[in-house]
mmCIF file of N, CA, C and O in Angstrom:
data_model
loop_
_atom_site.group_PDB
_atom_site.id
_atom_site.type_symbol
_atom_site.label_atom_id
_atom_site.label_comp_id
_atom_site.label_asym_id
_atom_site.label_seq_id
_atom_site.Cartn_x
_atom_site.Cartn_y
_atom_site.Cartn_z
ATOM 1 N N UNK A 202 11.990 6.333 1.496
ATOM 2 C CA UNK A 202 10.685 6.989 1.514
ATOM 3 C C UNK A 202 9.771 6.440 2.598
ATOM 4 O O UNK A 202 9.073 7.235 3.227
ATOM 5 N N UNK A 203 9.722 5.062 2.878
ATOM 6 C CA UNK A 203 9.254 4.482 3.869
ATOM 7 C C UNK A 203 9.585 4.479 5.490
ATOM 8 O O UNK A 203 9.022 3.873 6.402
ATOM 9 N N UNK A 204 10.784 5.444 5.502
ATOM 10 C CA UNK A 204 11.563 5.096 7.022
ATOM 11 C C UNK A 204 10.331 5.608 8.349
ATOM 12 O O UNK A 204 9.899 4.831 9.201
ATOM 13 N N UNK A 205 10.017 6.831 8.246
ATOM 14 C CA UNK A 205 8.820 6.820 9.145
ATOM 15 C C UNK A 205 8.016 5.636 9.745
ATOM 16 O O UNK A 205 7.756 5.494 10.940
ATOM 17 N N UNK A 206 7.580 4.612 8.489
ATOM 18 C CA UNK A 206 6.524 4.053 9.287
ATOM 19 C C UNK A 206 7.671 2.359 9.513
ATOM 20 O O UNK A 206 7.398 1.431 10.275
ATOM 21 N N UNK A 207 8.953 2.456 8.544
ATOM 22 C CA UNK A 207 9.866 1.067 9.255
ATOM 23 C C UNK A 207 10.292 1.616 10.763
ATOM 24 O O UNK A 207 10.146 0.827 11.695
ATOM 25 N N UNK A 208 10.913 3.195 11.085
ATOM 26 C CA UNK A 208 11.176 3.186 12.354
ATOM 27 C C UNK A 208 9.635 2.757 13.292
ATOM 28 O O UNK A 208 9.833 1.857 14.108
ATOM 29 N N UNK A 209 8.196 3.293 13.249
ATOM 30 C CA UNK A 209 7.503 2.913 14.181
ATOM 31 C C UNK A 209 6.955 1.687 13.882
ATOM 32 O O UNK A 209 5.996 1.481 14.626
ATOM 33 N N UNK A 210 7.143 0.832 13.152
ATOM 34 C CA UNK A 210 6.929 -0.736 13.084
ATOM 35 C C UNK A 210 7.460 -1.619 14.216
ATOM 36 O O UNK A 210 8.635 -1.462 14.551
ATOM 37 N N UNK A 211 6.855 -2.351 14.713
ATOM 38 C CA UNK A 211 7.055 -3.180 15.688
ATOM 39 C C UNK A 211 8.093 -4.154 15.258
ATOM 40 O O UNK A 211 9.223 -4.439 15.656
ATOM 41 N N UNK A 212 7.185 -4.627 14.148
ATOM 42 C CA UNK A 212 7.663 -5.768 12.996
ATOM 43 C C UNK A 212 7.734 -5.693 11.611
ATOM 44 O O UNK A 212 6.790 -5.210 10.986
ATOM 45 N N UNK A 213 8.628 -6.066 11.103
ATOM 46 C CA UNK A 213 8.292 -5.821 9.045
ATOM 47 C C UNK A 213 8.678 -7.349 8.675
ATOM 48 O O UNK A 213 9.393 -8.175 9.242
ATOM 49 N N UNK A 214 7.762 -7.388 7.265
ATOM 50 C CA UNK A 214 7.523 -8.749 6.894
ATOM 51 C C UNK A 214 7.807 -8.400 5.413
ATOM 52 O O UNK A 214 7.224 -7.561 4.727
ATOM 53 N N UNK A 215 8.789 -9.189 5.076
ATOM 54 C CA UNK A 215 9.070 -8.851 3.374
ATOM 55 C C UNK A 215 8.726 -10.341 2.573
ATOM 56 O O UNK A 215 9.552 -11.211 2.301
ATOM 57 N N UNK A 216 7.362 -10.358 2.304
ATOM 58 C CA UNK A 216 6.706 -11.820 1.449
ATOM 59 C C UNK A 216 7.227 -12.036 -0.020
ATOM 60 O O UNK A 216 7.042 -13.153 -0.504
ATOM 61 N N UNK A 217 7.917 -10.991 -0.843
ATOM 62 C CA UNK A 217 8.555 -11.083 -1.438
ATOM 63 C C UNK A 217 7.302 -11.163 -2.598
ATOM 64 O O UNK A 217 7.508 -10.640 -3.693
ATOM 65 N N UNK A 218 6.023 -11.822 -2.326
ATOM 66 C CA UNK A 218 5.085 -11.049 -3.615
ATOM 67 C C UNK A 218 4.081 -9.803 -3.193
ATOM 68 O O UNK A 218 3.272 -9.802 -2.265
ATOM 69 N N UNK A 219 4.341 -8.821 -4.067
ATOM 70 C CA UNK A 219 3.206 -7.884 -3.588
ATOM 71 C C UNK A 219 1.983 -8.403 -3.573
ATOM 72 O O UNK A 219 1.406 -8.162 -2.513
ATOM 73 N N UNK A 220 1.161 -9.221 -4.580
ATOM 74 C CA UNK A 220 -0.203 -10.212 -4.066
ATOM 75 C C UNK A 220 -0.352 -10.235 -3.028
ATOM 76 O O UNK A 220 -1.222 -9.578 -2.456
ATOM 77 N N UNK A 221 0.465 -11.010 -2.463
ATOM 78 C CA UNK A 221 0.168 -11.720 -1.107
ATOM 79 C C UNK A 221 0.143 -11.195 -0.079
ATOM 80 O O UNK A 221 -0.710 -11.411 0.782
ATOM 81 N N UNK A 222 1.398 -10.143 0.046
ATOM 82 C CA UNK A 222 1.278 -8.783 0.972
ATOM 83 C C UNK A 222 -0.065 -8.189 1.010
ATOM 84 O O UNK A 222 -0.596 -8.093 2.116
ATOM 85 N N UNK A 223 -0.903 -7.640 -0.374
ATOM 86 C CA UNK A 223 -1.645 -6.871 -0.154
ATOM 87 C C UNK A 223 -2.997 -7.743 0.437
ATOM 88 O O UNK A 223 -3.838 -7.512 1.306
ATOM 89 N N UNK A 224 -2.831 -8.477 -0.180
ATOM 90 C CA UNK A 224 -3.784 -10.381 0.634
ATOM 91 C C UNK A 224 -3.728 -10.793 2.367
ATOM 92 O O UNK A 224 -4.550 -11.278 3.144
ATOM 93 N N UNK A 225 -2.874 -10.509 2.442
ATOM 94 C CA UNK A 225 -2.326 -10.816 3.825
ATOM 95 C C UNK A 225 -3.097 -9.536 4.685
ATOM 96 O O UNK A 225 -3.846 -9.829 5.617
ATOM 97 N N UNK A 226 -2.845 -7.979 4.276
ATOM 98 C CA UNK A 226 -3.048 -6.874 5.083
ATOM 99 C C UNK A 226 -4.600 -6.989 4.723
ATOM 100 O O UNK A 226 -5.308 -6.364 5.512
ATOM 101 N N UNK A 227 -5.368 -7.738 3.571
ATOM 102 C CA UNK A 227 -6.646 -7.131 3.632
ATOM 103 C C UNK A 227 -7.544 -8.221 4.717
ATOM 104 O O UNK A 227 -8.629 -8.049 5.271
ATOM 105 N N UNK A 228 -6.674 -9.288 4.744
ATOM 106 C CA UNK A 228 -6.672 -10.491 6.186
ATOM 107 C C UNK A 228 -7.179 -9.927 7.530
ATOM 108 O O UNK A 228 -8.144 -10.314 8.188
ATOM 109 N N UNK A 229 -6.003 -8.571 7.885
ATOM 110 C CA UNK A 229 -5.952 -8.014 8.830
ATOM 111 C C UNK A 229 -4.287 -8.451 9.992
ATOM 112 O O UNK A 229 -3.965 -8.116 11.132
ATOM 113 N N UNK A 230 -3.646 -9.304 8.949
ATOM 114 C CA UNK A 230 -2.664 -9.899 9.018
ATOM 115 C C UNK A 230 -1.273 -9.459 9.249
ATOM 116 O O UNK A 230 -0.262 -10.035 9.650
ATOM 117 N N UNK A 231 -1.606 -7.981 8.781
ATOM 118 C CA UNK A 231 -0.696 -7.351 8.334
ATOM 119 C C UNK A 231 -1.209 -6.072 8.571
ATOM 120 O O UNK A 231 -2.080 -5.719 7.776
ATOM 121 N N UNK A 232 -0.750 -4.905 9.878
ATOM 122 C CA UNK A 232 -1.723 -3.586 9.885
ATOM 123 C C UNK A 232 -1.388 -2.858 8.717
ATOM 124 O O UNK A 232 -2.447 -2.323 8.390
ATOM 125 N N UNK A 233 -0.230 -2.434 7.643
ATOM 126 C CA UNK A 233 -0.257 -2.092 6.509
ATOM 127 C C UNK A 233 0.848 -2.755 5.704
ATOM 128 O O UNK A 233 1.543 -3.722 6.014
ATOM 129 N N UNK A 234 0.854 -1.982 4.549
ATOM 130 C CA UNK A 234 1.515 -2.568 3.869
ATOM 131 C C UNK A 234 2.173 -1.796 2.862
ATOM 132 O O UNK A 234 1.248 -1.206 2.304
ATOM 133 N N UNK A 235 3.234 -1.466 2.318
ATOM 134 C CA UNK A 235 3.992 -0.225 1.380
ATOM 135 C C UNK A 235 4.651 -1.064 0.554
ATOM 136 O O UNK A 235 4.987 -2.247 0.616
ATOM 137 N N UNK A 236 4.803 0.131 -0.522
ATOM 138 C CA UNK A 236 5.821 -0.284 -1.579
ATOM 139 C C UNK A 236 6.110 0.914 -2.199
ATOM 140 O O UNK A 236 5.518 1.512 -3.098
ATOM 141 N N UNK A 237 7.204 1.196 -1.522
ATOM 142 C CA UNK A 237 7.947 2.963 -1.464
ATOM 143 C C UNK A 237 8.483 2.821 -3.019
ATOM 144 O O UNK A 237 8.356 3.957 -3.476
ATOM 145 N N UNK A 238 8.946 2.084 -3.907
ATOM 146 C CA UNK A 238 9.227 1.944 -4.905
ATOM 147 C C UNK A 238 8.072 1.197 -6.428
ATOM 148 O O UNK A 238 7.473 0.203 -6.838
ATOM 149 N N UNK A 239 8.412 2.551 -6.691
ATOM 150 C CA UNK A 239 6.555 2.560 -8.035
ATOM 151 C C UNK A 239 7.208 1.039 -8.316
ATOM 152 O O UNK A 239 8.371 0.651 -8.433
ATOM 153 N N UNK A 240 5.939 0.380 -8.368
ATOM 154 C CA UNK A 240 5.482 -0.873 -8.759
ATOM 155 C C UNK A 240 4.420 -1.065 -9.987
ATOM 156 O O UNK A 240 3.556 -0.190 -9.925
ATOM 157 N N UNK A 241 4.255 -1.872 -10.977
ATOM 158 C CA UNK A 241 3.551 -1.828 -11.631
ATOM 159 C C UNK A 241 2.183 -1.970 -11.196
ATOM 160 O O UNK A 241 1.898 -2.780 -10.313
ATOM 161 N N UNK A 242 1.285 -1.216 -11.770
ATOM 162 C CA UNK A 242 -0.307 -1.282 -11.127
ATOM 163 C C UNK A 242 -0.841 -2.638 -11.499
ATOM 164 O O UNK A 242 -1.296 -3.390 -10.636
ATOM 165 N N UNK A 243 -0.788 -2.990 -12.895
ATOM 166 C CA UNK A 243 -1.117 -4.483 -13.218
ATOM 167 C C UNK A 243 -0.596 -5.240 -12.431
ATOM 168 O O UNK A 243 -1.346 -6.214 -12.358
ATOM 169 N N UNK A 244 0.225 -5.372 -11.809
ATOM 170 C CA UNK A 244 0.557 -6.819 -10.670
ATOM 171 C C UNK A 244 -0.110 -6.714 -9.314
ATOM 172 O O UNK A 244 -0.279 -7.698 -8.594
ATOM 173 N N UNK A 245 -0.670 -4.862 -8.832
ATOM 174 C CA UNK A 245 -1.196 -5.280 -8.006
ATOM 175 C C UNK A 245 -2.352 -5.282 -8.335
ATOM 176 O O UNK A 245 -2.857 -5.536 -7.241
ATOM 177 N N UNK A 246 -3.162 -5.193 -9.004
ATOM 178 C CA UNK A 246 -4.966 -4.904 -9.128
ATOM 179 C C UNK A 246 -6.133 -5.776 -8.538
ATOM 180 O O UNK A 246 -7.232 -5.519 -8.046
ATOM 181 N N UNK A 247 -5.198 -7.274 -8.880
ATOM 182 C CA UNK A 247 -6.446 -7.901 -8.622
ATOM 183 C C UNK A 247 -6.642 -8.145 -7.039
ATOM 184 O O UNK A 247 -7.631 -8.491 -6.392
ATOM 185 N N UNK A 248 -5.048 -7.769 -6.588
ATOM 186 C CA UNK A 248 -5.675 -8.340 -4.884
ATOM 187 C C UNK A 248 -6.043 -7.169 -4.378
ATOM 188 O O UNK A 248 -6.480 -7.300 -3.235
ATOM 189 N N UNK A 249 -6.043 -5.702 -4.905
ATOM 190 C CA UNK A 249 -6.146 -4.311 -4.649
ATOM 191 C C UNK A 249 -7.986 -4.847 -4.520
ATOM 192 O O UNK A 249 -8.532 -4.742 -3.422
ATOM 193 N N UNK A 250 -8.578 -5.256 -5.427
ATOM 194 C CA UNK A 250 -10.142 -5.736 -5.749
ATOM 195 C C UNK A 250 -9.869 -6.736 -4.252
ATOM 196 O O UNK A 250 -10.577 -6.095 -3.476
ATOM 197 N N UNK A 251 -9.405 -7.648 -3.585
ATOM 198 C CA UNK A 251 -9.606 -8.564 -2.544
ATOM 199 C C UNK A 251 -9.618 -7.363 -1.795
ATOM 200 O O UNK A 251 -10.700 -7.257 -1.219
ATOM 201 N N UNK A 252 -8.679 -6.195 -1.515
ATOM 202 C CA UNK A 252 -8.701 -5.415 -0.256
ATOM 203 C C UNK A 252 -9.513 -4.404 -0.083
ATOM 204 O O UNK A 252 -9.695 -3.889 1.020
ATOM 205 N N UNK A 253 -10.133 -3.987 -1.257
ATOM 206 C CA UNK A 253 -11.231 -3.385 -1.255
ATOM 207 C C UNK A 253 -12.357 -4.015 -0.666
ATOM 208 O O UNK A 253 -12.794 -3.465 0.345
ATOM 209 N N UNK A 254 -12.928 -5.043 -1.065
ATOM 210 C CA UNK A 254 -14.093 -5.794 -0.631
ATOM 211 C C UNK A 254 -14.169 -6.273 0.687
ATOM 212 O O UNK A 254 -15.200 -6.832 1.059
ATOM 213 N N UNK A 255 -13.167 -6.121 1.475
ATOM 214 C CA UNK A 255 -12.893 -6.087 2.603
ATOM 215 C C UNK A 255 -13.293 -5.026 3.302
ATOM 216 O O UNK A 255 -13.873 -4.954 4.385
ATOM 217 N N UNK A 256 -12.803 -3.958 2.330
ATOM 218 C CA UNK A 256 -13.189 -2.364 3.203
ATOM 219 C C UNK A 256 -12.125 -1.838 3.371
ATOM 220 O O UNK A 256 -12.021 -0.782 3.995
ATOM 221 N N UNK A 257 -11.162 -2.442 2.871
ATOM 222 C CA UNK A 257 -9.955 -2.252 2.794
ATOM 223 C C UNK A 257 -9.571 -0.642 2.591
ATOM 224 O O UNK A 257 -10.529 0.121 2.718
ATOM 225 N N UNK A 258 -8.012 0.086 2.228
ATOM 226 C CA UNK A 258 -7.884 1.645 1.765
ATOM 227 C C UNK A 258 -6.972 1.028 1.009
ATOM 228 O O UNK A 258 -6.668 -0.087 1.436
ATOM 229 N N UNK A 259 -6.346 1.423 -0.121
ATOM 230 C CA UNK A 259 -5.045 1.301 -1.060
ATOM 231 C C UNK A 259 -5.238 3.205 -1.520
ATOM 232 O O UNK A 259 -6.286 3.833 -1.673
ATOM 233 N N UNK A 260 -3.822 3.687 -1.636
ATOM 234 C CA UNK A 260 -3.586 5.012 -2.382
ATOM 235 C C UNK A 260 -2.038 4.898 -2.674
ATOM 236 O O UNK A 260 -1.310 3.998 -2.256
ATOM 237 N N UNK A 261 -1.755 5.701 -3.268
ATOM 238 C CA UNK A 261 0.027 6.263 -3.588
ATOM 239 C C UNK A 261 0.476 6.771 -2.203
ATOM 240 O O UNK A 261 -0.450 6.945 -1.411
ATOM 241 N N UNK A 262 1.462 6.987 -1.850
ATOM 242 C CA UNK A 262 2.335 7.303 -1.052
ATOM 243 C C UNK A 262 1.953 9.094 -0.472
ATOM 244 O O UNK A 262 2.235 9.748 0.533
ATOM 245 N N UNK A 263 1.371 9.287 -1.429
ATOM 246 C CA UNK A 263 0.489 10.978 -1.734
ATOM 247 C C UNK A 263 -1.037 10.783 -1.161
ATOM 248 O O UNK A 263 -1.640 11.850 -1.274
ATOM 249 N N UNK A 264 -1.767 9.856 -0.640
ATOM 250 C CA UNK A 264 -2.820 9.477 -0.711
ATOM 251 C C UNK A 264 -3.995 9.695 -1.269
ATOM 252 O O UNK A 264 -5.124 9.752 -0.781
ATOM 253 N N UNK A 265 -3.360 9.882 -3.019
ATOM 254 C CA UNK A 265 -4.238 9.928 -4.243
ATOM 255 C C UNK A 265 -4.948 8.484 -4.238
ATOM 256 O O UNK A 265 -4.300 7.604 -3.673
ATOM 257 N N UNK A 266 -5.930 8.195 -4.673
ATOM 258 C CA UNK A 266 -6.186 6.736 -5.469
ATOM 259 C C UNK A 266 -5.678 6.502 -6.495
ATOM 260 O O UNK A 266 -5.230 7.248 -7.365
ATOM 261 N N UNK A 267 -5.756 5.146 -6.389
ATOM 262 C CA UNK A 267 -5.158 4.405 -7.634
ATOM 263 C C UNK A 267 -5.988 4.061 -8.832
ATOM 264 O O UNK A 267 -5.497 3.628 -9.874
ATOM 265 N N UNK A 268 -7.570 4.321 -8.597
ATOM 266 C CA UNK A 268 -8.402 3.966 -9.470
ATOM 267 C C UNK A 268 -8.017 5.180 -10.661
ATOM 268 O O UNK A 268 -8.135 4.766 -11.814
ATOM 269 N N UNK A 269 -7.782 5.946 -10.585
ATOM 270 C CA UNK A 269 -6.978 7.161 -11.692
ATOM 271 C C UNK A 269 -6.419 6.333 -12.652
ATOM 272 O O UNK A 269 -6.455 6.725 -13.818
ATOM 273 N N UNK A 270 -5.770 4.974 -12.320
ATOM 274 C CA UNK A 270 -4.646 4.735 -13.315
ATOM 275 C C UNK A 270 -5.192 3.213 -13.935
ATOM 276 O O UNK A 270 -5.910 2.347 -13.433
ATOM 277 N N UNK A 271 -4.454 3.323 -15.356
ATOM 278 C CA UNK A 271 -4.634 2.341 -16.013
ATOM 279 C C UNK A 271 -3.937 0.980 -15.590
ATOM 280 O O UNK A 271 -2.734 0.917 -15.333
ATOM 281 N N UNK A 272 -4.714 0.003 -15.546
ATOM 282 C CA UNK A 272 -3.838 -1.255 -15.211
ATOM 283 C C UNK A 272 -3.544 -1.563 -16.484
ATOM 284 O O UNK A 272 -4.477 -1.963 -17.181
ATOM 285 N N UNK A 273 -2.210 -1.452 -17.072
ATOM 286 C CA UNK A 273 -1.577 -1.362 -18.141
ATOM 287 C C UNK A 273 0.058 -2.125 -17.254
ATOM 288 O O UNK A 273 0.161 -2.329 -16.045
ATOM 289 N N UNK A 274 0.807 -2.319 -18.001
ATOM 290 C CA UNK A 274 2.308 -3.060 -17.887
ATOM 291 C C UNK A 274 2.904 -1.709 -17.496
ATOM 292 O O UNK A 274 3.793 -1.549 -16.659
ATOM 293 N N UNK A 275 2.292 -0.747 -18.220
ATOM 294 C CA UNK A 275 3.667 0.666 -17.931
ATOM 295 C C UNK A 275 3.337 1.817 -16.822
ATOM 296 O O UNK A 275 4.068 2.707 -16.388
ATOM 297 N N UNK A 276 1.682 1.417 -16.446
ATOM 298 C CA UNK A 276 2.159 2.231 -15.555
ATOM 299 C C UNK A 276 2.167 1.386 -13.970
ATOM 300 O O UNK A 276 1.819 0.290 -13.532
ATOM 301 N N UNK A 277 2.805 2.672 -13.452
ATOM 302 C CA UNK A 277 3.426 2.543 -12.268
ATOM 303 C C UNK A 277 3.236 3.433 -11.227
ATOM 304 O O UNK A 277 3.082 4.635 -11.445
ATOM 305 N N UNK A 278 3.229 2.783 -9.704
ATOM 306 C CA UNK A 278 2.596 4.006 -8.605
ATOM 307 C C UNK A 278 2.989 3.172 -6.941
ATOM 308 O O UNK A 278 2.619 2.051 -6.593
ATOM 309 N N UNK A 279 3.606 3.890 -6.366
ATOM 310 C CA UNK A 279 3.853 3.670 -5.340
ATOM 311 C C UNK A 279 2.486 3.197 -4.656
ATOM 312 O O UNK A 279 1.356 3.516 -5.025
ATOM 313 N N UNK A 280 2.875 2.253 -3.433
ATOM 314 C CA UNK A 280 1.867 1.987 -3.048
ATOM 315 C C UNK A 280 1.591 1.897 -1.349
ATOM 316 O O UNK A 280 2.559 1.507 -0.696
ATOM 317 N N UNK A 281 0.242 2.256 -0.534
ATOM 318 C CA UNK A 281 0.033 2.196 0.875
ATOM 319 C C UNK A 281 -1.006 2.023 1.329
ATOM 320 O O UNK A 281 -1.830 2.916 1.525
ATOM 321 N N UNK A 282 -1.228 0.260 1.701
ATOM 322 C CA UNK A 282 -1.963 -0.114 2.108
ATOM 323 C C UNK A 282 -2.715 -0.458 3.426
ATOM 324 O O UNK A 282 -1.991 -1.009 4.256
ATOM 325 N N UNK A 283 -3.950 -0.265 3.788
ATOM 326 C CA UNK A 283 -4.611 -1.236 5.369
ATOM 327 C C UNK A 283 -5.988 -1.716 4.973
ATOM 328 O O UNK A 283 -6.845 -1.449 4.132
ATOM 329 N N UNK A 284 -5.756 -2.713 6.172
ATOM 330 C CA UNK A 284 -7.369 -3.341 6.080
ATOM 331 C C UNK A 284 -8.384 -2.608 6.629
ATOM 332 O O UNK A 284 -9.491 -3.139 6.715
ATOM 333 N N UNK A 285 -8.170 -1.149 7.135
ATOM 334 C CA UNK A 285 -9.131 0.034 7.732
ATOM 335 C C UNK A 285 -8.944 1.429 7.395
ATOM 336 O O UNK A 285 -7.734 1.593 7.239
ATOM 337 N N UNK A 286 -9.465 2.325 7.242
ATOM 338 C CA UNK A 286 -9.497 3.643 7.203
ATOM 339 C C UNK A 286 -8.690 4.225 8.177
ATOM 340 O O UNK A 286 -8.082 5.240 7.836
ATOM 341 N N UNK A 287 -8.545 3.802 9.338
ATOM 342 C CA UNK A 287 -8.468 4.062 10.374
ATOM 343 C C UNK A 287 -6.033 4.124 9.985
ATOM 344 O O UNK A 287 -5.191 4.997 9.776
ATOM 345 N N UNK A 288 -6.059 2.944 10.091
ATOM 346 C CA UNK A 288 -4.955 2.377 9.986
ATOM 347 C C UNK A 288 -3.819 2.778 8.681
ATOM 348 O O UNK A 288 -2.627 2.523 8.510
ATOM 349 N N UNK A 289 -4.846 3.527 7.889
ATOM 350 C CA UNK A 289 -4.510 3.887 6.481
ATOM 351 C C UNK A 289 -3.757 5.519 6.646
ATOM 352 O O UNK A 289 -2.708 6.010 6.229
ATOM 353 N N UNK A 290 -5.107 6.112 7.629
ATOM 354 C CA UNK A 290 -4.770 7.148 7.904
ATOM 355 C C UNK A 290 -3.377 7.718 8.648
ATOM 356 O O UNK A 290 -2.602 8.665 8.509
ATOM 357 N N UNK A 291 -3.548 6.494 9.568
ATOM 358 C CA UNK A 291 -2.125 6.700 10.430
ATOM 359 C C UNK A 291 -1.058 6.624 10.146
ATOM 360 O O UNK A 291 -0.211 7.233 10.800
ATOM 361 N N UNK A 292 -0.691 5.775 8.968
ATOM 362 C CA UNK A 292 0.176 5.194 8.088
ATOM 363 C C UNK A 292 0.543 6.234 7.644
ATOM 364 O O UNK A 292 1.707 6.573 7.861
ATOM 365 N N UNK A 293 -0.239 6.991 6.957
ATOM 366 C CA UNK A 293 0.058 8.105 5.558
ATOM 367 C C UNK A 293 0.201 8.943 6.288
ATOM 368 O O UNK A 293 1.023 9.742 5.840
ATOM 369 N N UNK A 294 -0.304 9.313 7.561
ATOM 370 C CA UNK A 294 0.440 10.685 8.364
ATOM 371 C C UNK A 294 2.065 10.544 8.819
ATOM 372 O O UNK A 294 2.903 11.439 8.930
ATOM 373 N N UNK A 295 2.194 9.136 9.032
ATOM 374 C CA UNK A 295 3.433 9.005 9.444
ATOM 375 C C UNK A 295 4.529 9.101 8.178
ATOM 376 O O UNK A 295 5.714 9.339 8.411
ATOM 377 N N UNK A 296 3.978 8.876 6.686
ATOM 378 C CA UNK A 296 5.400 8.910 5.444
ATOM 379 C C UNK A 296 4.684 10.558 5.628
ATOM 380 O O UNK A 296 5.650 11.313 5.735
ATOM 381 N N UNK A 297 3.833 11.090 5.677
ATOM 382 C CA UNK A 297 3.865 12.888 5.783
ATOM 383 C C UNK A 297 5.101 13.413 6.455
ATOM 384 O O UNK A 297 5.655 14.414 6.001
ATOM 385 N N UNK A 298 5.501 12.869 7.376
ATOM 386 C CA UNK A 298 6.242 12.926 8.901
ATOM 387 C C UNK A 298 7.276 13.740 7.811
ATOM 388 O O UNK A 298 7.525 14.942 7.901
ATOM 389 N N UNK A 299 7.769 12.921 6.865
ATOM 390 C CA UNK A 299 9.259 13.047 6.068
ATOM 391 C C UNK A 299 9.362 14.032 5.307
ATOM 392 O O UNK A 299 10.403 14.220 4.678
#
């Protein structure tokens, strides 16, 4: 689901916690950040709150928001992140691509 934006990636970085990923991109560390495979919303929320306050964008792969959903254990939602509007946009045009 992600191949669009792994083929135009320069570089990919797999941190192995989504936290820190989404921590890292709201840094600016990281121009985005995905998780093509629904992830639980409770594991990401609280750094979703760090990348916001940044100014950050987080949505689904659909570029719905995530504030729709319950941070609960069960649910679950793909995820696509940047530390800009800008960067968010470009991102999500490129998984459109597919």
């Amino acid at each position: 689901n992600a191949r669009p934006l792994v083929e135009r990636a320069v570089k990919i970085r797999i941190l192995g916690c989504m936290a820190l990923s989404i921590a890292h991109t709201a840094t600016g560390g990281l121009d985005a950040f995905c998780s093509p495979v629904r992830a639980r919303v409770f594991d990401m929320s609280a750094s979703l709150l760090v990348l916001r306050e940044v100014g950050g964008v987080a949505t689904d792969f659909e570029g719905l928001p995530l504030d729709r959903l319950p941070a609960t254990l069960q649910s679950r939602s793909t995820l696509l992140c940047a530390a800009d509007r800008q960067s968010h946009e470009l991102a999500l045009g490129l998984l459109r691509l597919q």
